[in-house]
Amino acid sequence: MSIEQKITSLRDELREHNYKYYVLDEPSISDYEFDMKLKELQKLEVEHPEFHDPTSPSLRVGGMVTKNFETVPHEHRMYSLDNSYSKEDLEDWEKRIQRILGDVEVEFTCELKYDGASISLTYEDGQLVKAVTRGDGFQGDDVTNNIKTIKSVPLQLKGDYPPKFDIRGEIILTLEGFAKMNAERVEAGEDPYMNPRNTASGSLKLQDSALVAQRPLECLLYSIAGDNLGVVSQFEVLEKARSWGFKVPTVAKLCKSTEEVMQFADYWEVNRHDLPYETDGVVVKVNSIQHQDELGYTAKSPRWAMAYKFKAEQAITKLNKITYQVGRTGAITPVANLEPVLLAGTTVKRASLHNADQIAKLDVREGDTVFVEKGGEIIPKIVGVDFAKRDTDSKPTQYITHCPECETELIRKEGEAQHFCPNDIGCPPQITGRIQHFISRKAMDIEGLGGETVELLFKEGLIGNYADLYTLTKEQIMPLERMAEKSAENLVNGVQASKAIPFERVLFALGIRYVGETVAKKLAKAFKNIDALMAASQEQLVAVDEIGERIAQSVIKFFSEPVNQDIIDRLKSYGLQFSLSEEQLENQTELLKGQTFVVSGVFESISRNELKKMIEDNGGKVASSVSSKTSFLVAGDKMGPSKRTKAENLGVPIISEQEFLQKLEV
Ligand code: AMP
Ligand code: ZN
């Protein structure tokens, strides 16, 4: 098989697996096998840029940065939908339709109304060429780079598609994906997102598409626009789009009568909570495209479609008490403790009140009768107060001014919604929260020790920070409640074993605000050991790829605190890993610092990827195209002629493989 054939066959294979996994939800190979194939493709593509394909599945990982999203016109306008809130409204609409169309049988396609951000995708000759947000319906923002990273959006269509058309859909986050994203944010000490819908729509405007690629976004499609599409009904549109490789939910139903439409709406009004994503209603569309053309549009929306909005599921109950939780980072969350009430199939006892502003906005007070709703949030929320039922002597809620756990005065920073307890050193839930983070699976992964035991050890005065874990003895632990000799031994062994955990995870475990797993890796790689990192200035920190002001400040603050310095000294003395290992360090120098390389062509003694890695390991930067900022163009065999011309025109030195390797010899 030639290299080109190999690349093509890998692309086809990966496309098919993407389709099975993300569109059909029926994967046929393991994630690991998939990753291996993707890596192989990426390697071949780097070595053979001449076989570039804008629809290659390797582009899914993103990396393109869009500084300003260009506003572009929609070739076909994106309309809104009229809303109806009752069965009667819906019936009236159907009668109006019937009157306009006369004595013909009218069928309807019923779909769910997906709650996300609308998008219009343009395909030409089966390839995705453009993705534009709805904007004002006439023009929107070009977010193509970001949309390309969403795995359920086909970059290359299959089957019998029209040569050119737009397809419309909704970008959504599944509830599960949303919960996972939030769990990761909380772990990194960041505020969780409020709801899936806003998060999905915010994702489309991220500048770095690599970040979009990490979010579990999906694209659900529901209509096409264009000329000579060769379809006669909405239901056929859905089926055809599905056959071209799009994700079109199968819950759509062709209904022959008004009664069937009602049944569909009734069914989903009750069963919508079983869906993996949020829906706020049903969209009913006249099925025949010919009928649709006869009915036409009003100024804003099609006459042939109507949204029927579900009633938000609400419960009414009494708010007994407002309590305040203190998180690991000191963030205060007000919680409404409710008289237990049944809501959407579960008993609800607590609801989130978010922050002080939210409490003030709703004017919610203890003793109030409140309306509780379940949205995309995992914890239900209070949406309003029944003021008629309020006691006459009720007083406005006074937000706490001091920490409920340690009595320190709370602070609220400019622009932040949350109050914080600044006593990070002495506030019990912050102390135990930090230790719990330290021992967690992705951090030090200490076996034999769980969150509850941490609380117990703290309460008993055996530990006051995570460094104390390393001096715990079996004899100290055994007298504790429910601690058999065996479990005490496991705990001590687990703590000892964690000394082998690599530097980047130790760094993550320290629990520096905004330093999540990825940032910890970047910092470890850039500074190589804790002393260099602790000595780093703001400028040195932000010079690291993806480290911004906010993270830099947080790092500096953490290391400037004497308590933290003490703890780190102690951890060092116990033998934890505070620098990259020999192996990680090997071949890493600063020899190429400040230099930018472009690599092109095929090399003799090493592969292109190895060459690029050598550049990065030695402090250099790799760029993909020649510009005035390029220091050297490393030229291999069969280098692209345009790169050479450009380098020559700009006066960028062109060096050979040997000349490059000589730079690294000392
Ligand atoms: P609205 O934003 O309330 O005017 O509702 C119109 C929007 O509903 C459209 O722009 C679409 O983004 C969205 N929508 C969600 N699901 C569907 C669907 N199945 N058919 C048509 N529009 C839908
Ligand atoms: Zn406190």
XYZ file of C-alpha atoms and ligand atoms in Angstrom:
690
model
C 0.000 0.000 0.000
C 1.377 3.455 -0.845
C 1.642 6.104 1.871
C -1.216 8.010 0.268
C -3.433 4.926 0.298
C -2.517 4.255 3.901
C -3.458 7.810 4.897
C -6.735 7.656 2.985
C -7.669 4.326 4.482
C -6.893 5.507 8.028
C -9.010 8.618 7.468
C -11.924 6.549 6.179
C -11.632 4.156 9.064
C -11.514 6.935 11.684
C -14.448 8.750 10.049
C -16.501 5.597 10.287
C -15.554 5.075 13.946
C -16.350 8.694 14.758
C -19.710 8.216 13.087
C -20.441 5.027 15.016
C -19.359 6.514 18.306
C -20.732 10.037 18.169
C -23.708 9.814 15.800
C -25.005 6.293 16.320
C -23.754 5.879 19.914
C -22.604 2.387 18.930
C -18.810 2.241 19.132
C -17.213 -0.860 17.649
C -13.614 -0.390 18.839
C -12.088 0.670 22.146
C -11.032 4.256 22.836
C -7.482 3.010 23.036
C -7.536 1.436 19.589
C -9.081 4.614 18.243
C -6.344 6.764 19.776
C -3.648 4.526 18.350
C -5.068 4.826 14.851
C -5.437 8.574 15.239
C -1.835 8.890 16.377
C -0.691 6.876 13.394
C -2.648 9.133 11.052
C -1.319 12.288 12.708
C 2.225 11.043 12.320
C 1.783 10.233 8.641
C 0.107 13.576 8.020
C 2.955 15.478 9.611
C 5.457 13.548 7.538
C 3.445 14.019 4.358
C 1.891 17.463 4.293
C 1.393 17.008 0.545
C -1.633 14.801 1.292
C -3.408 17.455 3.362
C -7.191 17.095 3.528
C -9.378 19.745 5.191
C -11.848 17.022 6.210
C -9.332 14.757 7.930
C -10.538 13.353 11.290
C -7.209 14.468 12.769
C -8.467 18.061 12.649
C -10.950 17.230 15.400
C -8.407 17.990 18.111
C -8.518 21.679 17.231
C -5.721 24.137 17.793
C -6.843 26.898 15.434
C -7.238 30.204 17.220
C -9.875 32.718 16.124
C -9.225 36.169 17.550
C -12.224 37.863 15.982
C -15.222 35.976 14.735
C -16.108 37.400 11.351
C -19.745 38.352 10.741
C -21.050 36.705 7.594
C -24.480 36.746 5.908
C -26.722 33.671 5.850
C -27.502 32.696 2.310
C -30.902 31.525 3.552
C -32.411 33.363 6.454
C -32.634 31.618 9.823
C -36.113 32.184 11.188
C -37.441 32.007 14.737
C -40.351 29.876 15.811
C -43.715 31.015 17.102
C -44.438 29.689 20.562
C -47.587 28.250 22.023
C -48.025 27.539 25.688
C -51.264 25.578 25.715
C -52.987 22.804 23.844
C -55.667 25.266 22.786
C -53.103 27.530 21.120
C -51.714 24.584 19.247
C -55.169 23.486 18.096
C -56.006 27.024 16.950
C -52.836 27.047 14.879
C -53.701 23.744 13.268
C -57.174 25.027 12.385
C -55.701 28.158 10.786
C -53.362 26.042 8.698
C -56.160 23.804 7.557
C -58.231 26.851 6.549
C -55.431 28.315 4.416
C -54.573 25.041 2.737
C -58.220 24.150 2.087
C -59.667 20.696 1.878
C -56.486 18.623 1.907
C -55.036 16.173 4.363
C -52.319 17.851 6.420
C -49.609 15.789 8.098
C -47.214 17.000 10.749
C -43.677 16.108 11.712
C -43.178 16.395 15.449
C -39.698 16.895 16.864
C -38.253 17.820 20.199
C -37.099 21.368 20.728
C -33.451 21.050 21.626
C -32.240 23.670 24.056
C -28.818 24.911 23.003
C -27.312 27.327 20.468
C -28.551 27.359 16.858
C -26.077 26.812 14.089
C -26.124 26.791 10.291
C -23.663 24.510 8.502
C -22.866 24.960 4.816
C -21.793 21.921 2.787
C -20.354 21.997 -0.710
C -19.615 18.800 -2.576
C -20.101 16.919 0.658
C -17.556 18.918 2.644
C -18.227 21.229 5.544
C -17.143 24.682 4.390
C -18.722 27.024 6.906
C -20.474 27.084 10.270
C -22.286 30.253 11.308
C -24.255 31.142 14.454
C -27.819 32.348 14.101
C -27.014 35.970 14.992
C -29.990 38.113 14.023
C -31.170 35.563 11.455
C -29.755 37.510 8.500
C -26.124 37.308 9.511
C -24.151 35.508 12.177
C -20.609 34.787 13.349
C -18.309 32.431 11.490
C -17.359 29.777 14.067
C -16.148 27.127 11.612
C -12.870 26.328 13.382
C -14.707 25.580 16.591
C -17.516 23.571 15.028
C -15.007 21.340 13.232
C -13.919 19.948 16.599
C -17.430 18.645 17.393
C -17.226 14.977 16.578
C -20.859 14.493 15.567
C -20.553 17.181 12.859
C -19.460 15.339 9.716
C -16.575 17.010 7.882
C -17.205 14.749 4.890
C -20.688 13.471 4.025
C -21.610 10.088 2.704
C -24.315 8.797 0.393
C -26.428 10.826 -1.997
C -26.276 14.451 -0.848
C -27.136 17.643 -2.813
C -24.080 19.498 -4.196
C -24.679 22.571 -2.042
C -26.957 23.191 0.927
C -27.219 24.623 4.436
C -28.287 22.452 7.322
C -29.558 23.820 10.606
C -29.281 22.413 14.045
C -28.599 22.998 17.654
C -25.290 22.706 19.509
C -25.973 21.147 22.885
C -24.227 19.664 25.896
C -25.639 16.452 27.250
C -26.515 16.536 30.943
C -23.859 13.938 31.630
C -21.198 15.861 29.724
C -22.165 19.047 31.511
C -21.928 17.415 34.923
C -18.505 16.025 34.056
C -17.226 19.421 32.922
C -18.425 21.004 36.129
C -16.843 18.324 38.293
C -13.515 19.071 36.611
C -13.932 22.805 37.139
C -14.716 22.399 40.801
C -11.673 20.200 41.146
C -9.514 22.976 39.710
C -11.026 25.449 42.148
C -13.180 27.212 39.559
C -16.856 28.105 39.807
C -19.127 25.574 38.123
C -21.138 26.674 35.083
C -24.780 27.546 35.675
C -26.547 25.587 32.924
C -25.848 23.477 29.815
C -27.503 25.850 27.366
C -25.419 28.934 28.156
C -22.299 26.842 28.419
C -22.908 25.321 24.972
C -23.450 28.698 23.422
C -20.450 30.219 25.213
C -18.294 27.363 23.921
C -18.870 28.431 20.319
C -17.118 31.728 20.983
C -13.980 30.398 22.640
C -10.930 31.652 20.774
C -8.909 28.474 21.104
C -10.570 25.602 19.273
C -8.471 23.087 21.222
C -10.526 24.067 24.285
C -13.750 23.567 22.341
C -12.514 20.131 21.308
C -12.294 19.126 24.972
C -15.938 19.939 25.654
C -18.474 17.162 25.105
C -20.574 19.223 22.654
C -22.989 17.621 20.237
C -24.810 18.875 17.177
C -28.410 17.777 16.565
C -29.820 18.632 13.130
C -33.394 19.380 12.080
C -33.750 21.230 8.770
C -32.080 21.978 5.453
C -32.155 25.000 3.146
C -31.048 25.380 -0.463
C -32.161 25.019 -4.064
C -33.146 21.782 -5.790
C -32.805 19.674 -2.676
C -35.001 16.927 -4.088
C -37.064 16.376 -0.949
C -40.827 16.602 -0.606
C -41.397 16.485 3.147
C -39.857 17.429 6.482
C -39.843 13.812 7.597
C -37.867 12.918 4.481
C -35.416 15.740 5.282
C -34.717 14.133 8.630
C -34.239 10.689 7.128
C -32.021 11.943 4.321
C -29.863 14.053 6.640
C -29.420 11.008 8.838
C -28.291 8.964 5.835
C -25.659 11.589 4.944
C -24.068 11.077 8.354
C -25.714 13.762 10.502
C -26.944 13.216 14.028
C -30.714 13.551 13.758
C -32.584 12.364 16.848
C -34.857 9.456 16.103
C -37.570 10.594 18.489
C -39.110 12.600 15.597
C -42.508 11.289 14.534
C -44.724 11.679 11.495
C -48.266 12.404 12.718
C -51.364 12.052 10.588
C -53.738 13.845 12.895
C -54.024 16.515 15.540
C -54.617 13.780 18.126
C -51.323 12.117 17.297
C -49.532 15.440 17.666
C -51.064 15.853 21.121
C -50.061 12.338 22.100
C -46.476 13.067 21.092
C -46.450 16.283 23.126
C -48.057 14.589 26.144
C -45.651 11.700 26.025
C -42.529 13.854 25.973
C -43.842 16.323 28.497
C -43.687 13.452 30.981
C -40.752 11.443 29.644
C -38.345 14.234 28.763
C -36.310 13.583 31.883
C -35.167 10.276 30.456
C -33.460 12.048 27.545
C -29.700 12.551 27.696
C -30.130 16.279 26.945
C -32.507 19.088 27.855
C -35.609 19.902 25.869
C -38.029 22.709 26.585
C -40.792 21.706 24.203
C -41.924 20.146 20.957
C -41.705 21.646 17.469
C -44.612 20.788 15.181
C -43.997 21.280 11.441
C -46.325 20.890 8.474
C -44.815 17.883 6.760
C -45.280 18.569 3.048
C -42.758 21.035 1.613
C -45.360 22.051 -0.963
C -47.757 22.950 1.855
C -44.939 24.809 3.591
C -44.342 26.882 0.454
C -48.036 27.744 0.245
C -48.104 28.851 3.883
C -44.925 30.918 3.724
C -43.503 33.135 6.473
C -44.479 36.004 8.694
C -41.905 38.727 9.380
C -40.174 36.531 11.939
C -41.129 32.912 11.595
C -42.559 30.230 9.334
C -46.367 29.903 9.361
C -45.926 26.178 8.919
C -44.183 25.504 12.225
C -45.081 26.016 15.865
C -43.202 25.365 19.076
C -45.193 24.011 21.989
C -43.401 24.844 25.218
C -43.528 22.413 28.103
C -44.467 23.786 31.417
C -41.371 24.004 33.572
C -41.771 21.390 36.260
C -42.278 23.226 39.473
C -43.024 22.338 43.008
C -44.201 24.582 45.796
C -42.825 24.097 49.265
C -41.660 25.826 52.395
C -38.143 27.136 52.871
C -37.191 26.184 56.412
C -33.710 27.545 56.653
C -30.886 29.074 54.665
C -27.499 27.546 55.450
C -24.078 28.303 54.047
C -21.505 25.851 52.734
C -17.799 26.534 52.647
C -15.895 24.892 49.786
C -12.252 23.851 49.502
C -11.356 27.227 48.027
C -13.305 29.110 50.688
C -16.188 29.920 48.346
C -19.484 30.320 50.200
C -22.617 28.759 48.707
C -26.005 29.541 50.235
C -28.302 26.526 50.362
C -32.069 26.494 50.826
C -33.189 23.718 53.169
C -36.708 22.818 52.124
C -39.687 20.957 53.447
C -39.214 17.742 51.374
C -41.274 17.838 48.169
C -41.682 15.633 45.089
C -40.313 17.182 41.878
C -39.866 15.455 38.511
C -39.792 12.057 40.144
C -37.377 12.739 43.006
C -37.747 14.067 46.522
C -36.084 17.447 46.876
C -34.820 18.680 50.249
C -32.247 21.234 49.233
C -31.978 23.839 46.514
C -29.174 26.119 45.452
C -29.446 29.844 46.039
C -26.153 30.533 44.173
C -25.005 33.742 45.879
C -25.993 36.900 47.741
C -27.224 38.688 44.621
C -29.563 35.853 43.774
C -31.076 35.927 47.261
C -31.554 39.694 47.012
C -33.003 39.476 43.524
C -35.619 36.910 44.537
C -36.058 38.542 47.965
C -36.209 35.042 49.391
C -36.492 34.628 53.169
C -36.622 31.847 55.724
C -40.207 30.725 56.251
C -41.241 31.698 52.714
C -43.312 29.535 50.418
C -41.128 29.087 47.344
C -41.296 27.746 43.778
C -38.649 25.145 43.014
C -37.646 24.091 39.495
C -35.362 21.482 38.078
C -33.438 22.717 35.070
C -30.188 21.483 33.609
C -28.556 22.031 36.961
C -28.025 18.993 39.049
C -29.266 20.703 42.182
C -32.751 22.202 41.809
C -33.126 25.953 42.102
C -35.555 28.393 43.627
C -37.189 30.523 40.967
C -39.577 32.621 42.996
C -41.469 33.344 46.175
C -45.230 33.234 46.753
C -45.409 36.670 48.383
C -49.121 36.261 49.203
C -48.195 33.521 51.653
C -45.464 35.494 53.401
C -45.826 36.250 57.110
C -46.344 39.930 57.823
C -43.504 40.010 60.332
C -40.952 38.413 57.978
C -37.652 40.240 57.584
C -35.315 40.398 54.569
C -32.509 37.828 54.558
C -29.284 39.188 55.959
C -26.460 37.512 54.091
C -23.822 36.249 56.481
C -20.850 38.512 57.044
C -18.675 35.932 58.797
C -17.669 32.376 57.973
C -20.072 29.852 59.558
C -17.154 27.496 60.224
C -14.365 29.731 61.508
C -15.999 33.116 62.099
C -13.568 35.003 59.893
C -15.051 38.035 58.143
C -15.986 37.157 54.559
C -14.644 39.033 51.569
C -16.025 39.589 48.121
C -13.669 40.544 45.339
C -14.446 43.028 42.619
C -16.433 41.324 39.866
C -16.946 38.031 41.719
C -20.393 36.688 42.493
C -19.287 34.569 45.414
C -18.280 35.544 48.930
C -15.093 33.937 50.235
C -13.711 33.021 53.615
C -10.125 34.295 53.401
C -8.922 32.144 56.299
C -7.554 29.411 54.060
C -5.055 28.331 56.668
C -7.411 27.943 59.603
C -10.903 27.268 58.258
C -11.801 23.585 58.862
C -13.692 22.746 55.640
C -10.956 24.456 53.628
C -8.299 22.460 55.445
C -10.009 19.113 55.032
C -11.085 20.026 51.492
C -7.462 20.633 50.550
C -6.338 17.373 52.089
C -9.160 15.533 50.326
C -8.066 17.063 47.044
C -4.450 16.121 47.785
C -5.265 12.433 48.259
C -7.717 12.203 45.334
C -7.244 9.809 42.466
C -5.861 12.238 39.908
C -3.568 13.813 42.487
C -1.607 11.681 44.994
C -4.041 8.778 44.684
C -3.495 7.574 48.235
C -4.898 4.138 48.689
C -6.516 3.201 51.973
C -7.527 6.780 52.773
C -10.898 8.346 51.997
C -12.607 11.689 52.492
C -14.377 10.716 55.704
C -11.220 9.411 57.321
C -9.550 12.728 56.510
C -12.291 14.507 58.439
C -11.929 12.102 61.314
C -8.146 12.471 61.450
C -8.534 16.235 61.402
C -11.167 16.203 64.130
C -8.942 14.054 66.306
C -6.124 16.557 65.846
C -3.878 14.066 64.062
C -3.535 16.101 60.885
C -3.796 19.822 60.176
C -2.459 19.836 56.619
C -1.435 17.326 53.979
C 2.191 17.230 55.072
C 1.033 15.756 58.399
C -0.161 12.644 56.548
C 3.449 11.577 56.116
C 4.202 11.351 59.836
C 1.075 9.380 60.758
C 1.787 6.109 62.509
C -0.234 2.949 62.808
C -0.346 3.398 66.592
C -1.928 6.839 66.251
C -4.604 5.678 63.836
C -5.662 2.393 65.412
C -7.539 3.828 68.403
C -9.855 5.742 66.027
C -13.393 4.646 65.476
C -13.808 1.786 62.970
C -10.045 1.505 62.400
C -8.825 -2.066 62.447
C -5.110 -2.809 62.458
C -5.257 -3.845 58.813
C -6.863 -0.588 57.650
C -4.419 1.480 59.681
C -1.573 -0.388 58.033
C -3.069 0.126 54.566
C -3.393 3.808 55.256
C 0.218 4.214 56.296
C 1.434 2.111 53.347
C -0.715 4.111 50.947
C 0.793 7.343 52.199
C 4.328 5.990 51.833
C 3.646 4.692 48.305
C 2.499 8.149 47.195
C 6.077 9.401 47.465
C 6.676 7.942 44.019
C 3.949 10.060 42.359
C 5.539 12.224 39.627
C 6.175 15.945 40.040
C 3.343 17.229 37.839
C 0.792 15.379 39.946
C 2.331 16.554 43.199
C 2.004 20.075 41.805
C -1.655 19.473 41.007
C -2.187 17.939 44.460
C -0.956 21.084 46.226
C -4.335 22.603 45.354
C -3.176 25.955 44.032
C -6.221 27.803 42.820
C -6.673 27.579 39.001
C -3.894 25.008 38.724
C -5.773 22.007 37.371
C -4.241 18.892 35.880
C -3.297 20.417 32.527
C -1.845 23.607 33.960
C 0.194 21.572 36.449
C 1.684 19.573 33.591
C 2.571 22.730 31.677
C 4.213 24.304 34.712
C 6.165 21.168 35.548
C 7.460 20.904 32.014
C 8.377 24.579 31.813
C 10.100 24.969 35.197
C 11.261 21.388 35.751
C 11.445 21.647 39.539
C 9.658 23.323 42.412
C 12.510 25.733 43.271
C 12.489 27.229 39.786
C 8.707 27.478 39.881
C 8.707 29.127 43.307
C 11.258 31.653 42.095
C 9.387 32.428 38.881
C 8.215 35.985 38.260
C 4.875 36.998 36.811
C 6.569 37.560 33.410
C 8.240 34.165 33.442
C 4.966 32.487 34.324
C 2.838 34.133 31.640
C 5.554 33.363 29.080
C 4.498 29.703 29.422
C 1.997 28.581 26.828
C -1.610 28.901 28.101
C -0.653 30.453 31.446
C -2.470 33.771 31.866
C -2.303 36.567 34.438
C -4.927 34.995 36.664
C -3.092 31.683 37.007
C 0.280 33.414 37.378
C -0.972 35.584 40.223
C -2.480 32.633 41.999
C 0.780 30.658 41.740
C 2.827 33.560 43.078
C 0.426 34.126 45.937
C 0.470 30.472 46.936
C 4.259 30.227 47.076
C 4.664 33.560 48.837
C 2.783 32.308 51.891
C 5.146 31.111 54.649
C 2.782 28.289 55.646
C 2.891 26.873 52.159
C 6.668 27.247 52.006
C 6.905 25.331 55.282
C 4.656 22.553 54.074
C 6.647 22.204 50.860
C 9.911 22.023 52.820
C 8.460 19.269 54.929
C 7.117 17.356 51.909
C 10.550 17.626 50.315
C 12.162 16.180 53.421
C 9.747 13.223 53.337
C 10.919 12.425 49.811
C 8.071 13.476 47.520
C 8.905 14.186 43.880
C 9.586 17.869 43.408
C 11.327 17.769 40.059
C 10.920 16.023 36.741
C 12.507 12.581 36.717
C 15.855 11.840 35.085
C 14.023 10.348 32.186
C 11.778 13.360 31.768
C 14.760 15.673 32.023
C 16.986 13.812 29.642
C 17.482 15.657 26.397
C 15.948 18.840 27.790
C 18.014 22.000 27.435
C 17.532 25.694 26.830
C 19.856 25.709 23.822
C 17.205 26.855 21.378
C 15.490 29.326 23.668
C 13.870 32.241 21.847
C 14.191 30.600 18.452
C 11.314 29.621 16.199
C 11.658 26.818 13.680
C 9.645 25.719 10.691
C 10.219 22.124 9.683
C 9.523 20.931 6.160
C 10.234 17.851 4.077
C 11.508 14.369 4.892
C 14.589 13.709 7.042
C 17.199 11.009 7.049
C 18.214 10.182 10.586
C 15.007 11.133 12.444
C 11.307 11.558 11.753
C 9.706 14.991 11.516
C 7.908 14.417 14.801
C 11.131 13.539 16.583
C 12.752 16.621 15.138
C 9.901 18.809 16.383
C 10.056 17.241 19.795
C 13.790 17.917 19.943
C 13.151 21.568 19.170
C 10.580 21.851 21.958
C 12.605 19.842 24.460
C 15.488 22.209 23.905
C 13.433 25.305 24.531
C 12.631 26.224 20.913
C 9.257 26.822 19.300
C 7.811 25.050 16.281
C 5.649 27.038 13.850
C 3.751 25.705 10.877
C 4.379 28.470 8.359
C 7.298 30.707 7.511
C 6.989 34.315 8.608
C 9.262 37.190 9.550
C 9.351 35.713 13.064
C 10.884 32.436 11.871
C 14.493 31.960 12.991
C 15.302 28.946 10.816
C 13.660 26.792 8.212
C 14.867 23.219 8.684
C 14.788 21.758 5.206
C 14.546 18.061 4.517
C 14.205 16.172 1.304
C 11.168 17.060 -0.898
C 10.525 20.313 0.927
C 7.542 22.325 -0.346
C 8.764 24.924 -2.881
C 6.504 27.662 -1.493
C 8.159 27.465 1.936
C 11.591 27.799 0.356
C 10.554 30.817 -1.732
C 8.974 32.485 1.243
C 12.029 31.897 3.433
C 14.301 33.244 0.716
C 12.161 36.340 0.255
C 12.091 37.044 3.978
C 15.770 36.276 4.419
C 15.074 33.386 6.817
C 18.114 31.083 6.928
C 17.486 27.607 5.522
C 19.409 24.879 7.320
C 19.843 21.146 6.771
C 19.159 18.318 9.173
C 22.894 18.073 9.984
C 23.199 21.780 10.604
C 20.234 21.595 12.956
C 21.680 18.671 14.923
C 24.972 20.536 15.259
C 23.165 23.285 17.137
C 22.411 20.795 19.889
C 25.960 19.538 20.290
C 27.813 21.144 23.121
P -36.819 30.624 19.605
O -35.334 30.792 19.902
O -37.648 30.488 20.808
O -37.302 31.579 18.563
O -36.909 29.184 18.954
C -36.399 28.947 17.695
C -35.183 28.106 17.814
O -35.476 26.821 18.308
C -34.562 27.848 16.496
O -33.726 28.896 16.075
C -33.754 26.618 16.758
O -32.459 26.998 17.139
C -34.396 25.983 17.962
N -34.827 24.602 17.743
C -34.556 23.594 18.588
N -35.037 22.430 18.138
C -35.645 22.681 16.962
C -36.311 21.856 16.011
N -36.485 20.536 16.216
N -36.784 22.449 14.897
C -36.611 23.776 14.696
N -35.994 24.608 15.562
C -35.498 24.066 16.694
Zn -13.893 30.028 57.329
